[in-house]
Amino acid sequence: MPEGTDVFEIMHTMRAMRRLKPDPVPDELIRKILLAGQTAASGGNTQRWRFLVLKDPEVKKKVQVYYKKAFDEVVGPRYASSPPPPGSDAARYKRQHAAVEYLTDHYHEAPVWIVACLEDGPNPTRSAGSSIYPAVQNMLLAARALGLGSTLTTRHINYEKEVDAAMGIPPGFHSYAILPIGYPMGRFGPVGRGPLGDVVYLDGWGKPYPGI
Ligand SMILES: Cc1cc2nc3c(=O)[nH]c(=O)nc-3n(C[C@H](O)[C@H](O)[C@H](O)COP(=O)(O)O)c2cc1C
């Protein structure tokens, strides 16, 4: 199998890549990522998605201001006061925090964003996102396969009205994720998660699955 196409290798090494080079990304690669998004499933195959590609520095900067505001108000304090998640440790969590802060400050400098939007009407239900996040994950996997870095980001939703207006998203549609994409400064590598057995049950809640 040619390098970069084994889906398991791609999934296991698809770290959140938050430090990105400003170098432009060829449209041909963006097209491949978008096609991967469009192949995803959606409820009833309704395909009510729109993918807004943003390169305009002014629009990205307007959104970054809210993204940073939400960091200062919510995310930064939460990182400072919460324990490392499963599969991490204090040092790794500190590095994650630093990377999150870096992306916050440089969000708008990613050469291209894909904003995943959905026509979800005025009162979206809890299940609405399930028709857009499969496309988002496909695009992240495609970017990784092409050697491009990205991260699923949703923090802008803290200021959804303001950022959707800044991005010109019309009524009836909402943004569900922003994927800042660029060539990564660092290397892809194994993701850290807790033991599988801690989160999988067999034939009853809390019962271990000895087969894994
Ligand atoms: C629903 C969702 C929202 C996220 N929002 C953000 C975000 O706004 N900013 C950010 O830097 N990372 C965001 N992330 C990325 C997670 O923080 C990341 O997946 C996690 O730190 C694990 O990173 P790793 O895959 O490199 O181990 C989000 C991930 C998910 C699934």
GROMACS .gro file of C-alpha atoms and ligand atoms in nm:
model
  243
    1MET     CA    1   0.000   0.000   0.000
    2PRO     CA    2   0.152   0.338  -0.093
    3GLU     CA    3   0.264   0.558   0.193
    4GLY     CA    4  -0.006   0.790   0.322
    5THR     CA    5  -0.304   0.583   0.216
    6ASP     CA    6  -0.344   0.326   0.492
    7VAL     CA    7  -0.654   0.448   0.669
    8PHE     CA    8  -0.556   0.297   1.005
    9GLU     CA    9  -0.214   0.461   0.994
   10ILE     CA   10  -0.379   0.791   0.904
   11MET     CA   11  -0.633   0.770   1.187
   12HIS     CA   12  -0.376   0.673   1.448
   13THR     CA   13  -0.140   0.957   1.357
   14MET     CA   14  -0.393   1.232   1.289
   15ARG     CA   15  -0.294   1.458   1.575
   16ALA     CA   16  -0.451   1.798   1.606
   17MET     CA   17  -0.197   2.003   1.409
   18ARG     CA   18  -0.222   2.355   1.546
   19ARG     CA   19   0.108   2.500   1.431
   20LEU     CA   20   0.078   2.566   1.060
   21LYS     CA   21   0.302   2.731   0.805
   22PRO     CA   22   0.160   3.030   0.618
   23ASP     CA   23   0.260   2.880   0.280
   24PRO     CA   24  -0.033   2.858   0.038
   25VAL     CA   25  -0.208   2.527  -0.015
   26PRO     CA   26  -0.276   2.439  -0.381
   27ASP     CA   27  -0.643   2.449  -0.481
   28GLU     CA   28  -0.606   2.100  -0.622
   29LEU     CA   29  -0.547   1.967  -0.268
   30ILE     CA   30  -0.832   2.171  -0.126
   31ARG     CA   31  -1.056   2.022  -0.395
   32LYS     CA   32  -0.953   1.668  -0.287
   33ILE     CA   33  -1.034   1.751   0.074
   34LEU     CA   34  -1.372   1.897  -0.022
   35LEU     CA   35  -1.457   1.594  -0.234
   36ALA     CA   36  -1.376   1.372   0.064
   37GLY     CA   37  -1.616   1.583   0.269
   38GLN     CA   38  -1.888   1.555   0.012
   39THR     CA   39  -1.864   1.176   0.003
   40ALA     CA   40  -1.974   1.157   0.366
   41ALA     CA   41  -2.309   1.031   0.481
   42SER     CA   42  -2.587   1.265   0.589
   43GLY     CA   43  -2.924   1.180   0.740
   44GLY     CA   44  -3.156   1.070   0.457
   45ASN     CA   45  -2.875   1.161   0.216
   46THR     CA   46  -3.013   1.515   0.236
   47GLN     CA   47  -2.668   1.673   0.189
   48ARG     CA   48  -2.773   2.004   0.339
   49TRP     CA   49  -2.412   2.104   0.380
   50ARG     CA   50  -2.218   2.395   0.240
   51PHE     CA   51  -1.842   2.425   0.260
   52LEU     CA   52  -1.724   2.781   0.276
   53VAL     CA   53  -1.357   2.807   0.181
   54LEU     CA   54  -1.205   3.114   0.339
   55LYS     CA   55  -0.873   3.265   0.238
   56ASP     CA   56  -0.966   3.630   0.291
   57PRO     CA   57  -0.734   3.756   0.569
   58GLU     CA   58  -0.979   4.024   0.685
   59VAL     CA   59  -1.268   3.784   0.735
   60LYS     CA   60  -1.046   3.529   0.910
   61LYS     CA   61  -0.912   3.801   1.141
   62LYS     CA   62  -1.265   3.913   1.233
   63VAL     CA   63  -1.348   3.557   1.338
   64GLN     CA   64  -1.017   3.514   1.522
   65VAL     CA   65  -1.104   3.803   1.749
   66TYR     CA   66  -1.407   3.608   1.878
   67TYR     CA   67  -1.212   3.282   1.886
   68LYS     CA   68  -0.956   3.450   2.111
   69LYS     CA   69  -1.224   3.610   2.325
   70ALA     CA   70  -1.374   3.266   2.391
   71PHE     CA   71  -1.026   3.138   2.481
   72ASP     CA   72  -0.970   3.416   2.731
   73GLU     CA   73  -1.316   3.380   2.883
   74VAL     CA   74  -1.373   3.004   2.883
   75VAL     CA   75  -1.109   2.775   2.739
   76GLY     CA   76  -0.792   2.918   2.893
   77PRO     CA   77  -0.928   2.908   3.250
   78ARG     CA   78  -1.065   2.558   3.191
   79TYR     CA   79  -0.727   2.427   3.077
   80ALA     CA   80  -0.560   2.589   3.374
   81SER     CA   81  -0.791   2.417   3.623
   82SER     CA   82  -0.865   2.074   3.476
   83PRO     CA   83  -0.668   1.749   3.501
   84PRO     CA   84  -0.506   1.581   3.199
   85PRO     CA   85  -0.750   1.367   2.997
   86PRO     CA   86  -0.715   0.987   2.962
   87GLY     CA   87  -0.401   0.886   2.774
   88SER     CA   88  -0.230   1.214   2.857
   89ASP     CA   89  -0.020   1.336   3.148
   90ALA     CA   90   0.067   1.670   3.303
   91ALA     CA   91   0.352   1.740   3.059
   92ARG     CA   92   0.155   1.642   2.749
   93TYR     CA   93  -0.146   1.838   2.867
   94LYS     CA   94   0.072   2.142   2.918
   95ARG     CA   95   0.201   2.105   2.562
   96GLN     CA   96  -0.156   2.070   2.437
   97HIS     CA   97  -0.253   2.388   2.621
   98ALA     CA   98   0.042   2.572   2.466
   99ALA     CA   99  -0.057   2.449   2.120
  100VAL     CA  100  -0.419   2.553   2.175
  101GLU     CA  101  -0.301   2.898   2.277
  102TYR     CA  102  -0.073   2.914   1.973
  103LEU     CA  103  -0.357   2.830   1.736
  104THR     CA  104  -0.574   3.086   1.911
  105ASP     CA  105  -0.321   3.359   1.839
  106HIS     CA  106  -0.246   3.243   1.485
  107TYR     CA  107  -0.589   3.110   1.379
  108HIS     CA  108  -0.633   3.364   1.102
  109GLU     CA  109  -0.283   3.298   0.966
  110ALA     CA  110  -0.369   2.947   0.848
  111PRO     CA  111  -0.365   2.993   0.470
  112VAL     CA  112  -0.703   2.837   0.417
  113TRP     CA  113  -1.005   2.754   0.625
  114ILE     CA  114  -1.288   2.522   0.540
  115VAL     CA  115  -1.600   2.622   0.729
  116ALA     CA  116  -1.844   2.333   0.746
  117CYS     CA  117  -2.200   2.467   0.743
  118LEU     CA  118  -2.539   2.303   0.754
  119GLU     CA  119  -2.885   2.411   0.647
  120ASP     CA  120  -3.042   2.326   0.980
  121GLY     CA  121  -3.330   2.572   1.000
  122PRO     CA  122  -3.403   2.810   1.286
  123ASN     CA  123  -3.429   2.549   1.566
  124PRO     CA  124  -3.174   2.275   1.512
  125THR     CA  125  -3.212   1.966   1.730
  126ARG     CA  126  -2.946   1.771   1.913
  127SER     CA  127  -2.902   1.538   1.613
  128ALA     CA  128  -2.836   1.814   1.359
  129GLY     CA  129  -2.458   1.791   1.386
  130SER     CA  130  -2.463   1.423   1.293
  131SER     CA  131  -2.525   1.526   0.933
  132ILE     CA  132  -2.215   1.744   0.911
  133TYR     CA  133  -1.949   1.595   1.139
  134PRO     CA  134  -1.896   1.283   0.924
  135ALA     CA  135  -1.801   1.522   0.641
  136VAL     CA  136  -1.575   1.713   0.879
  137GLN     CA  137  -1.395   1.396   0.985
  138ASN     CA  138  -1.356   1.286   0.622
  139MET     CA  139  -1.195   1.620   0.542
  140LEU     CA  140  -0.957   1.593   0.838
  141LEU     CA  141  -0.855   1.245   0.726
  142ALA     CA  142  -0.808   1.361   0.369
  143ALA     CA  143  -0.594   1.655   0.481
  144ARG     CA  144  -0.380   1.420   0.690
  145ALA     CA  145  -0.344   1.179   0.396
  146LEU     CA  146  -0.221   1.470   0.183
  147GLY     CA  147   0.034   1.573   0.444
  148LEU     CA  148  -0.163   1.879   0.547
  149GLY     CA  149  -0.229   1.970   0.907
  150SER     CA  150  -0.559   2.075   1.058
  151THR     CA  151  -0.770   2.062   1.372
  152LEU     CA  152  -1.140   2.031   1.423
  153THR     CA  153  -1.237   2.360   1.585
  154THR     CA  154  -1.576   2.463   1.718
  155ARG     CA  155  -1.490   2.726   1.977
  156HIS     CA  156  -1.616   3.004   1.751
  157ILE     CA  157  -1.968   2.873   1.824
  158ASN     CA  158  -1.946   3.053   2.159
  159TYR     CA  159  -2.005   3.362   1.946
  160GLU     CA  160  -2.201   3.195   1.669
  161LYS     CA  161  -2.415   3.494   1.574
  162GLU     CA  162  -2.120   3.729   1.545
  163VAL     CA  163  -1.891   3.490   1.356
  164ASP     CA  164  -2.158   3.358   1.120
  165ALA     CA  165  -2.241   3.719   1.035
  166ALA     CA  166  -1.872   3.799   0.983
  167MET     CA  167  -1.843   3.504   0.746
  168GLY     CA  168  -2.160   3.602   0.558
  169ILE     CA  169  -2.350   3.281   0.639
  170PRO     CA  170  -2.716   3.342   0.554
  171PRO     CA  171  -3.021   3.272   0.773
  172GLY     CA  172  -3.118   2.904   0.784
  173PHE     CA  173  -2.753   2.793   0.779
  174HIS     CA  174  -2.503   2.767   1.064
  175SER     CA  175  -2.133   2.694   1.085
  176TYR     CA  176  -2.053   2.374   1.276
  177ALA     CA  177  -1.677   2.359   1.243
  178ILE     CA  178  -1.385   2.558   1.114
  179LEU     CA  179  -1.090   2.362   0.980
  180PRO     CA  180  -0.777   2.579   0.962
  181ILE     CA  181  -0.557   2.402   0.707
  182GLY     CA  182  -0.191   2.440   0.618
  183TYR     CA  183   0.138   2.260   0.598
  184PRO     CA  184   0.231   2.154   0.951
  185MET     CA  185   0.536   2.290   1.129
  186GLY     CA  186   0.570   1.971   1.335
  187ARG     CA  187   0.536   1.606   1.256
  188PHE     CA  188   0.235   1.381   1.264
  189GLY     CA  189   0.256   1.117   1.534
  190PRO     CA  190   0.057   0.875   1.744
  191VAL     CA  191  -0.242   1.020   1.928
  192GLY     CA  192  -0.275   0.960   2.302
  193ARG     CA  193  -0.594   0.807   2.433
  194GLY     CA  194  -0.675   0.599   2.739
  195PRO     CA  195  -0.702   0.219   2.744
  196LEU     CA  196  -0.973   0.089   2.510
  197GLY     CA  197  -1.108  -0.141   2.779
  198ASP     CA  198  -1.201   0.159   2.994
  199VAL     CA  199  -1.459   0.280   2.745
  200VAL     CA  200  -1.600  -0.036   2.586
  201TYR     CA  201  -1.861  -0.267   2.742
  202LEU     CA  202  -2.003  -0.600   2.634
  203ASP     CA  203  -2.368  -0.698   2.690
  204GLY     CA  204  -2.436  -0.445   2.964
  205TRP     CA  205  -2.318  -0.108   3.087
  206GLY     CA  206  -1.993  -0.136   3.279
  207LYS     CA  207  -1.931  -0.502   3.187
  208PRO     CA  208  -1.584  -0.562   3.041
  209TYR     CA  209  -1.534  -0.693   2.691
  210PRO     CA  210  -1.264  -0.958   2.732
  211GLY     CA  211  -1.225  -0.999   2.357
  212ILE     CA  212  -1.041  -0.673   2.302
  213LIG     C1  213  -1.602   1.874   1.888
  213LIG     C2  214  -1.458   1.919   1.891
  213LIG     C3  215  -1.429   2.053   1.903
  213LIG     C4  216  -1.298   2.097   1.908
  213LIG     N1  217  -1.272   2.231   1.913
  213LIG     C5  218  -1.144   2.272   1.916
  213LIG     C6  219  -1.115   2.411   1.914
  213LIG     O1  220  -1.203   2.496   1.907
  213LIG     N2  221  -0.984   2.447   1.919
  213LIG     C7  222  -0.882   2.356   1.924
  213LIG     O2  223  -0.766   2.396   1.929
  213LIG     N3  224  -0.908   2.224   1.923
  213LIG     C8  225  -1.035   2.180   1.917
  213LIG     N4  226  -1.063   2.047   1.910
  213LIG     C9  227  -0.951   1.951   1.904
  213LIG    C10  228  -0.934   1.872   2.032
  213LIG     O3  229  -0.891   1.956   2.134
  213LIG    C11  230  -0.834   1.762   2.000
  213LIG     O4  231  -0.897   1.668   1.920
  213LIG    C12  232  -0.782   1.698   2.123
  213LIG     O5  233  -0.698   1.788   2.190
  213LIG    C13  234  -0.703   1.573   2.091
  213LIG     O6  235  -0.590   1.608   2.019
  213LIG     P1  236  -0.498   1.497   1.953
  213LIG     O7  237  -0.584   1.429   1.850
  213LIG     O8  238  -0.381   1.569   1.895
  213LIG     O9  239  -0.461   1.401   2.060
  213LIG    C14  240  -1.193   2.002   1.902
  213LIG    C15  241  -1.222   1.866   1.885
  213LIG    C16  242  -1.354   1.825   1.878
  213LIG    C17  243  -1.383   1.678   1.856
   0.00000   0.00000   0.00000
